[in-house]
mmCIF file of C-alpha atoms in Angstrom:
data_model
loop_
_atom_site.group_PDB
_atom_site.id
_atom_site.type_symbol
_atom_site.label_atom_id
_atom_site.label_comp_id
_atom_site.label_asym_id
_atom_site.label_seq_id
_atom_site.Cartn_x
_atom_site.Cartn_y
_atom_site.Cartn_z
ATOM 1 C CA UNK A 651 -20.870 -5.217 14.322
ATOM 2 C CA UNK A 652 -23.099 -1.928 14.241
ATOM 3 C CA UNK A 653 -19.719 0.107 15.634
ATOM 4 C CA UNK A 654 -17.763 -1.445 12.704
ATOM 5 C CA UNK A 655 -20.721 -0.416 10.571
ATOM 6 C CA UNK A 656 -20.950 3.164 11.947
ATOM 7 C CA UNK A 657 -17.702 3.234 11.574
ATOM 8 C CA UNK A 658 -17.495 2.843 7.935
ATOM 9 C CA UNK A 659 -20.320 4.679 6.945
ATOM 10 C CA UNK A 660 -18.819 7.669 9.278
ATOM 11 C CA UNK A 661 -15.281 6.925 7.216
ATOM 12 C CA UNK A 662 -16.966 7.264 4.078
ATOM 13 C CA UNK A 663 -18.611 10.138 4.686
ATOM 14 C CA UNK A 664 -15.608 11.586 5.356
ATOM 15 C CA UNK A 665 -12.732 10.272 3.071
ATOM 16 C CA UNK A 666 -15.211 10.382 -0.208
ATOM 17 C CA UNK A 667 -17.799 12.026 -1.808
ATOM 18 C CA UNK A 668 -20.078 8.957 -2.393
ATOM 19 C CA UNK A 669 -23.541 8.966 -0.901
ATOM 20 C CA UNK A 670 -23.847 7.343 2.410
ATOM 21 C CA UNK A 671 -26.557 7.723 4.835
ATOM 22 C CA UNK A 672 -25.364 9.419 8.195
ATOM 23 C CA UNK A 673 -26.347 8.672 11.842
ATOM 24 C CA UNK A 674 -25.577 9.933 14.991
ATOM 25 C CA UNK A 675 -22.550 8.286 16.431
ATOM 26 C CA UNK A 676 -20.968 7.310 12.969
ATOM 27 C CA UNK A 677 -17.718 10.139 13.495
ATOM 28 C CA UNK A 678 -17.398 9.053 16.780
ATOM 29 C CA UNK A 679 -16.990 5.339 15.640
ATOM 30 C CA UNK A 680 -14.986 6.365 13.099
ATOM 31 C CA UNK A 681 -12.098 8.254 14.974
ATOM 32 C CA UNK A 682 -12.243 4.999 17.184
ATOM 33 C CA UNK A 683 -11.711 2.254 14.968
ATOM 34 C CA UNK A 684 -8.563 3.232 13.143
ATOM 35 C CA UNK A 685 -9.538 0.535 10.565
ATOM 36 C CA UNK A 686 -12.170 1.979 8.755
ATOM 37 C CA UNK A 687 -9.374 3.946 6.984
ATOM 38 C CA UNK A 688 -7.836 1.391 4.634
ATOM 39 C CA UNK A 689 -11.450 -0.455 3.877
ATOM 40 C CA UNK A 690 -13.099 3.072 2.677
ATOM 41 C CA UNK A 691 -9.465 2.900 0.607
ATOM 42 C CA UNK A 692 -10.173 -0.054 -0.637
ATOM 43 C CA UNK A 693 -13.496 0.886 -1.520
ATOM 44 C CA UNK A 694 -12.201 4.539 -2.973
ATOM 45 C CA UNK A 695 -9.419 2.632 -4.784
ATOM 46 C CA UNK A 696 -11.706 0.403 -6.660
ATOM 47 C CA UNK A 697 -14.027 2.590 -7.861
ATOM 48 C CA UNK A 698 -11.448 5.141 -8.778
ATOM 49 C CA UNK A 699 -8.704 2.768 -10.783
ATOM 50 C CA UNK A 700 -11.877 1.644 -13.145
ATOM 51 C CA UNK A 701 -10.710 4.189 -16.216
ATOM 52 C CA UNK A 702 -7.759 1.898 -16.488
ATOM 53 C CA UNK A 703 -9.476 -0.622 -17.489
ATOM 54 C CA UNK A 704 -9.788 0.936 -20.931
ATOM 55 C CA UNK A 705 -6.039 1.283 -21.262
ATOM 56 C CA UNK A 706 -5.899 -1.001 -24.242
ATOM 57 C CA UNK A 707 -8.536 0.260 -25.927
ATOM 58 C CA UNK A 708 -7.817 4.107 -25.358
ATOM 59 C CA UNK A 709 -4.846 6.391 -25.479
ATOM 60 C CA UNK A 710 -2.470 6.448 -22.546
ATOM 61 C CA UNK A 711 -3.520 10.413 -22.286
ATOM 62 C CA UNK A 712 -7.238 9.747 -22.131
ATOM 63 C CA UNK A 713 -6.622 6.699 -19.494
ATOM 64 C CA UNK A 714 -4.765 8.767 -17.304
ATOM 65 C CA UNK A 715 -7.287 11.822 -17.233
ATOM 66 C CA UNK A 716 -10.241 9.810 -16.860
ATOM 67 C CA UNK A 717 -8.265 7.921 -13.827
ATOM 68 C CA UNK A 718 -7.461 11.450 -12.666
ATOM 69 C CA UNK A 719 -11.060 12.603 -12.845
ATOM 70 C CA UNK A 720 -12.579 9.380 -11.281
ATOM 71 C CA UNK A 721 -10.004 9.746 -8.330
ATOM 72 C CA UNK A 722 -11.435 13.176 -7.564
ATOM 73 C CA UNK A 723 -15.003 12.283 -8.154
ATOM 74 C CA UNK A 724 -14.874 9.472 -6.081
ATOM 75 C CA UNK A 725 -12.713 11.045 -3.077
ATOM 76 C CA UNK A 726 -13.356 14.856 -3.774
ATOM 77 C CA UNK A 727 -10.941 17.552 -3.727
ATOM 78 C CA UNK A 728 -11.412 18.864 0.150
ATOM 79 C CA UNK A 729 -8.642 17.113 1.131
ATOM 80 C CA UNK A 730 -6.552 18.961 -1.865
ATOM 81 C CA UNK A 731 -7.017 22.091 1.063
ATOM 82 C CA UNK A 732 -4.742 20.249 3.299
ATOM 83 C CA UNK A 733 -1.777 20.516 0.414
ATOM 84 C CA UNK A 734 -2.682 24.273 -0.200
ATOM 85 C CA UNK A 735 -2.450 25.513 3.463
ATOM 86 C CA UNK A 736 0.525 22.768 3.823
ATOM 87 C CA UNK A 737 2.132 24.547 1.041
ATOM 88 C CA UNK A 738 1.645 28.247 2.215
ATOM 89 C CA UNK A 739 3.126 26.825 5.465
ATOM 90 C CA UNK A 740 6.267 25.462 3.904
ATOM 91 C CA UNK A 741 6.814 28.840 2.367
ATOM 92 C CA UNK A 742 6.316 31.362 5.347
ATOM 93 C CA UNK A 743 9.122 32.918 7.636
ATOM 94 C CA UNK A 744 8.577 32.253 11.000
ATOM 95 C CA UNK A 745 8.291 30.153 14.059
ATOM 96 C CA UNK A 746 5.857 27.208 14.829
ATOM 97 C CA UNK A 747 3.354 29.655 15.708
ATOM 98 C CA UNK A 748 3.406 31.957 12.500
ATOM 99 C CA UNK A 749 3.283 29.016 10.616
ATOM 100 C CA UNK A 750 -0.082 27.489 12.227
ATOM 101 C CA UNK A 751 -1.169 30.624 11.776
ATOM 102 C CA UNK A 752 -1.247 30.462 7.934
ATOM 103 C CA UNK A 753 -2.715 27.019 7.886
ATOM 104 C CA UNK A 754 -6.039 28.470 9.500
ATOM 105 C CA UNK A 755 -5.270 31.755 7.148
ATOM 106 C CA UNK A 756 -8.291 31.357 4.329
ATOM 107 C CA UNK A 757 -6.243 33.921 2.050
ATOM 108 C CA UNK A 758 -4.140 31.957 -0.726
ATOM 109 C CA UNK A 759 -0.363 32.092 -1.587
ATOM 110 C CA UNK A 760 1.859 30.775 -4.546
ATOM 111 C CA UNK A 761 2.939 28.729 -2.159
ATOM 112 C CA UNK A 762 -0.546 26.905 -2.108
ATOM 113 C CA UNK A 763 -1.015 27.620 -5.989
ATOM 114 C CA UNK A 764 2.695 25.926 -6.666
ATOM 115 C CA UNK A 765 1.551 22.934 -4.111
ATOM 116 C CA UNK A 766 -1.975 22.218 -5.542
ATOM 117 C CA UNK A 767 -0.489 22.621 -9.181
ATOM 118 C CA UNK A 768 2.651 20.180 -8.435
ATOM 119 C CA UNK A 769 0.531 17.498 -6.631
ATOM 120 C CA UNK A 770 -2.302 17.267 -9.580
ATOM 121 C CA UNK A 771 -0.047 17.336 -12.419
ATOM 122 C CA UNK A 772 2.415 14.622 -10.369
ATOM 123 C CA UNK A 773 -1.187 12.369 -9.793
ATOM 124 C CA UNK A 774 -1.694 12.980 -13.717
ATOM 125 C CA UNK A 775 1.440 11.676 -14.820
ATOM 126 C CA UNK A 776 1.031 8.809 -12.271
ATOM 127 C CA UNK A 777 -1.745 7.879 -14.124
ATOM 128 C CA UNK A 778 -0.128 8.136 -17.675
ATOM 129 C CA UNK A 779 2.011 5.529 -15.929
ATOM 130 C CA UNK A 780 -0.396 3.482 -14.912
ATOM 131 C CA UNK A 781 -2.207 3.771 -18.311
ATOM 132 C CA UNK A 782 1.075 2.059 -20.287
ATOM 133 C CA UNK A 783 0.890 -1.134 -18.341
ATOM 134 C CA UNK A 784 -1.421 -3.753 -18.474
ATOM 135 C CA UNK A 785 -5.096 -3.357 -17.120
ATOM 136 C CA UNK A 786 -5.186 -5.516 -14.294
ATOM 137 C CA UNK A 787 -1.787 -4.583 -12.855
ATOM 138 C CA UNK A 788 -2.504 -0.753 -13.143
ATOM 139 C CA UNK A 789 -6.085 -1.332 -11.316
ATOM 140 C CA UNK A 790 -4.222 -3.411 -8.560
ATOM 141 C CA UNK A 791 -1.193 -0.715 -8.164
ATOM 142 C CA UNK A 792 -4.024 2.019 -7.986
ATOM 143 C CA UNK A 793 -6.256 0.184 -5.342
ATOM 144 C CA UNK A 794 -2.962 -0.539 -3.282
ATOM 145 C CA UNK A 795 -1.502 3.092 -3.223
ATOM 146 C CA UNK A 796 -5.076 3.993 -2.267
ATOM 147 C CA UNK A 797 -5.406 1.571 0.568
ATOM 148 C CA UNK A 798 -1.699 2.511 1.815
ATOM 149 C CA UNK A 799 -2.648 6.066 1.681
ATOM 150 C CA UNK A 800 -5.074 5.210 4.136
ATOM 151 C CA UNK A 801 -2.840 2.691 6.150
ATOM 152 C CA UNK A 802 -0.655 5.518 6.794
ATOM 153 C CA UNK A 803 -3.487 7.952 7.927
ATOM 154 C CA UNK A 804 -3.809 5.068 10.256
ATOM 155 C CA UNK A 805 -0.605 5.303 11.523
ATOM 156 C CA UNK A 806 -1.294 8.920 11.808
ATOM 157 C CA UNK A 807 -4.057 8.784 14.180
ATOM 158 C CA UNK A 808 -2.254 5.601 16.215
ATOM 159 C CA UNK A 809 0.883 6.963 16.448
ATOM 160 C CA UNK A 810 1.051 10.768 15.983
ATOM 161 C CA UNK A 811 0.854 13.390 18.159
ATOM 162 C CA UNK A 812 -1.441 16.793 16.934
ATOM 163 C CA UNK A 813 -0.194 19.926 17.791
ATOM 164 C CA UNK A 814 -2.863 22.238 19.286
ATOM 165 C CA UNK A 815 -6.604 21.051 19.298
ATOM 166 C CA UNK A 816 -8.712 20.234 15.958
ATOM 167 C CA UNK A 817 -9.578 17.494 13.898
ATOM 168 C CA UNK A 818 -6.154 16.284 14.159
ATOM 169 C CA UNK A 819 -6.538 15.691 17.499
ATOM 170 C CA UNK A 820 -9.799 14.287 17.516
ATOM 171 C CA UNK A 821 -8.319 11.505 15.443
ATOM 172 C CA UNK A 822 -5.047 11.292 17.737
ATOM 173 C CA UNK A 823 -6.646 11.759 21.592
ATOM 174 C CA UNK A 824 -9.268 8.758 20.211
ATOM 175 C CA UNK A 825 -6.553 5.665 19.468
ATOM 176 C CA UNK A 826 -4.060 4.071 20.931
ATOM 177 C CA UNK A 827 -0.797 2.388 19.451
ATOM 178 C CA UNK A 828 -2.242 -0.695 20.108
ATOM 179 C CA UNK A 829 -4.995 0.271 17.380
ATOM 180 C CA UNK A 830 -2.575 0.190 14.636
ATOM 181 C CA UNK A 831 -2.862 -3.546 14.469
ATOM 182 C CA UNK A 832 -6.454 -3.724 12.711
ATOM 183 C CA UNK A 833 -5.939 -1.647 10.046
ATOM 184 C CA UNK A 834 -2.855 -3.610 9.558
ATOM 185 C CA UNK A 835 -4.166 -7.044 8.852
ATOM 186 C CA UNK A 836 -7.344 -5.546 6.687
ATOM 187 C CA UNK A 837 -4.578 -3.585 4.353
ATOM 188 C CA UNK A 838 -1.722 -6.865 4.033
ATOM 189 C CA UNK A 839 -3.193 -8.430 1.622
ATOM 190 C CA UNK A 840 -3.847 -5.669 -1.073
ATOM 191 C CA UNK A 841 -0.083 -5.840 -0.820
ATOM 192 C CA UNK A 842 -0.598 -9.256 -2.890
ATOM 193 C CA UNK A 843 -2.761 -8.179 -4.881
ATOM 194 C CA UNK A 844 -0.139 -8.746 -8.121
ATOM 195 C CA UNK A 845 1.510 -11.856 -6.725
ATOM 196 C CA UNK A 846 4.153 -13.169 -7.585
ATOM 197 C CA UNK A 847 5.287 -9.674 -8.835
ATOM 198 C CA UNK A 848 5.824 -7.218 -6.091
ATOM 199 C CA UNK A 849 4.302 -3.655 -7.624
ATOM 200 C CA UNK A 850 1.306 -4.119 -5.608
ATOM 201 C CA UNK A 851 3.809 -3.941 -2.341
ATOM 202 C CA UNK A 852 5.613 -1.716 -2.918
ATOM 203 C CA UNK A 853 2.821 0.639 -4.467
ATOM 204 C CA UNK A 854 1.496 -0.003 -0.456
ATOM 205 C CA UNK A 855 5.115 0.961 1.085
ATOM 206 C CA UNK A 856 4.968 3.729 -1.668
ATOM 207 C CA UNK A 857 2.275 5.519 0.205
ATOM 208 C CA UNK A 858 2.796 5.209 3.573
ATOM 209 C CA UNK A 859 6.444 6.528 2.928
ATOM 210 C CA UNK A 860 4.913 9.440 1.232
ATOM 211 C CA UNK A 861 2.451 9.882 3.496
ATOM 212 C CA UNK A 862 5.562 9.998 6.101
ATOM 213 C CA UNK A 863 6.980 13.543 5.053
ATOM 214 C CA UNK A 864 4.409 15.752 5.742
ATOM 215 C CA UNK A 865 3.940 14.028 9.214
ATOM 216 C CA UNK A 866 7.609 13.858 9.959
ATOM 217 C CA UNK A 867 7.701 17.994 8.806
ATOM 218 C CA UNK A 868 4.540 19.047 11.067
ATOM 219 C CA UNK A 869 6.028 17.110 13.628
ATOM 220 C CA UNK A 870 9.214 19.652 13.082
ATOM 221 C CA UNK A 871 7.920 22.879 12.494
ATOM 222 C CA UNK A 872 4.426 22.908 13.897
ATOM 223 C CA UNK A 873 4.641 20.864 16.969
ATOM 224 C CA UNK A 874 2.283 17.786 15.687
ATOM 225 C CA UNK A 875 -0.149 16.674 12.911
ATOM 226 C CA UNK A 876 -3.708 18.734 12.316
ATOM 227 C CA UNK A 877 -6.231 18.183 9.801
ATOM 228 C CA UNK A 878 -4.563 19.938 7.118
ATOM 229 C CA UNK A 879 -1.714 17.305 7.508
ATOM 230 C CA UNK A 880 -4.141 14.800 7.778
ATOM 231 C CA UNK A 881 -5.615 16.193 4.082
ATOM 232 C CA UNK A 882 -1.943 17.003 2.671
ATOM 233 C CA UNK A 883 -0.789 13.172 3.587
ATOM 234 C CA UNK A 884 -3.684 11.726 2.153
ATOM 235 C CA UNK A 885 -2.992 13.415 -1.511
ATOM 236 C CA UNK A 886 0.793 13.174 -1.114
ATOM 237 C CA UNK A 887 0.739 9.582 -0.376
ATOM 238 C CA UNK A 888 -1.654 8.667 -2.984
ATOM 239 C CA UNK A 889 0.562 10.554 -5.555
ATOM 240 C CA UNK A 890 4.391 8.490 -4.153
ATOM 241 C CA UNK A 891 2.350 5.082 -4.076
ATOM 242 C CA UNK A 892 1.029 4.833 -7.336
ATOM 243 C CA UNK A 893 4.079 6.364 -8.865
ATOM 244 C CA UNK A 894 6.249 3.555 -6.843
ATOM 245 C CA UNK A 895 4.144 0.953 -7.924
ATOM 246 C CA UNK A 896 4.660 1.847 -11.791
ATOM 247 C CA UNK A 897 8.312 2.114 -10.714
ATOM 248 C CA UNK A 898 8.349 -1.416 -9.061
ATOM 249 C CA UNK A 899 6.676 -2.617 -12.439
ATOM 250 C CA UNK A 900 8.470 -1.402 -15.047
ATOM 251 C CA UNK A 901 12.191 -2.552 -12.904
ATOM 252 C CA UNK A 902 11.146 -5.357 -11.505
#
């Protein structure tokens, strides 16, 4: 029980900004018990989908950028690094190399400007989504594409392979496929979580499947995942969950 503990607090710590006391073994926990992911998204989701609340009392507008805000508050924008070196990446000339090169370049490019730019605004209008359907469905879509997003960082560090040696790899050299399982059965049923009516599931599906093309490219063109990846996926997947969710609601 203390690992599973240390293990959260480390995952908190890391995937949000919220205040959590810190102790020495708490990363290594973390990187060990792949599960820790989808309960800190659980967690993240929650406190983040809580502006939607208001969405029949305020304007769809003022929903959506006080759901934007509270995402960012809650999970910080760090990880919004990953998608501007990811995007400077996908714009450069060059071999595997050259390209890992510009993900550990500091300096940024319009591609990074155009990446940042195109992943907020798509989150924003995600939200303006979210913020025309009623309350409680829009909080459980949120919370879902949050905990997916995490399910598929999961996957990431069960199943992927990183490239040259980082924080990507500390995630992938400390799991095994096997691992996959746990975080597994803690995110299934958030894909209920608007039962009978399956937004909630596919909001899930949503994010893994997002979180599945910048891990599919690095695999391609940089030889495995890496932290960036790990930061891009996590902001990529959030943004295709929640905007398959309000997909699955308003056609289903």
């Amino acid at each position: 029980m203390g690992r599973w503990i240390g293990a959260v607090r480390g995952a908190v710590g890391f995937l949000t900004r919220l205040p959590v006391g810190h102790r020495d073994g708490d990363w290594d926990a973390f990187r060990s018990t792949p599960a820790a992911f989808p309960i800190v998204g659980l967690v993240a989701g929650t406190l983040a989908s809580l502006p939607l609340l208001a969405a029949d009392a305020l304007p769809s507008a003022t929903v959506a950028f006080g759901y934007l805000l509270a995402v960012y508050a809650v999970t910080g924008i760090h990880h919004l690094d990953g998608v501007a070196d990811l995007g400077d990446a996908l714009v450069v000339h060059g071999d595997a190399e050259r390209r890992r090169e510009v993900l550990k370049d500091t300096t940024t490019g319009v591609g990074a400007l155009l990446a940042v730019a195109g992943t907020v605004t798509a989150l924003a209008l995600a939200g303006l989504g979210l913020a025309g359907r009623p309350p409680v469905a829009a909080v459980a879509i949120a919370i879902a594409a949050e905990v997916g997003t995490k399910l598929g960082m999961a996957a990431m560090a069960c199943f992927g392979r990183a490239g040259y040696p980082g924080m990507g790899r500390q995630f992938t050299a400390a799991t095994a496929r096997r691992s996959f399982l746990a975080p597994a059965v803690v995110a299934a049923p958030i894909a209920a979580a608007t039962w009978p009516h399956p937004a909630a599931a596919v909001a899930l599906c949503g994010a893994v499947a997002g979180l599945a093309l910048p891990w599919y490219w690095a695999d391609r063109h940089l030889g495995g995942i890496s932290g960036d990846i790990f930061g891009a996926a996590n902001e990529i997947g959030r943004v295709a969950g929640v905007h398959a969710g309000v997909i699955a609601w308003t056609l289903l």
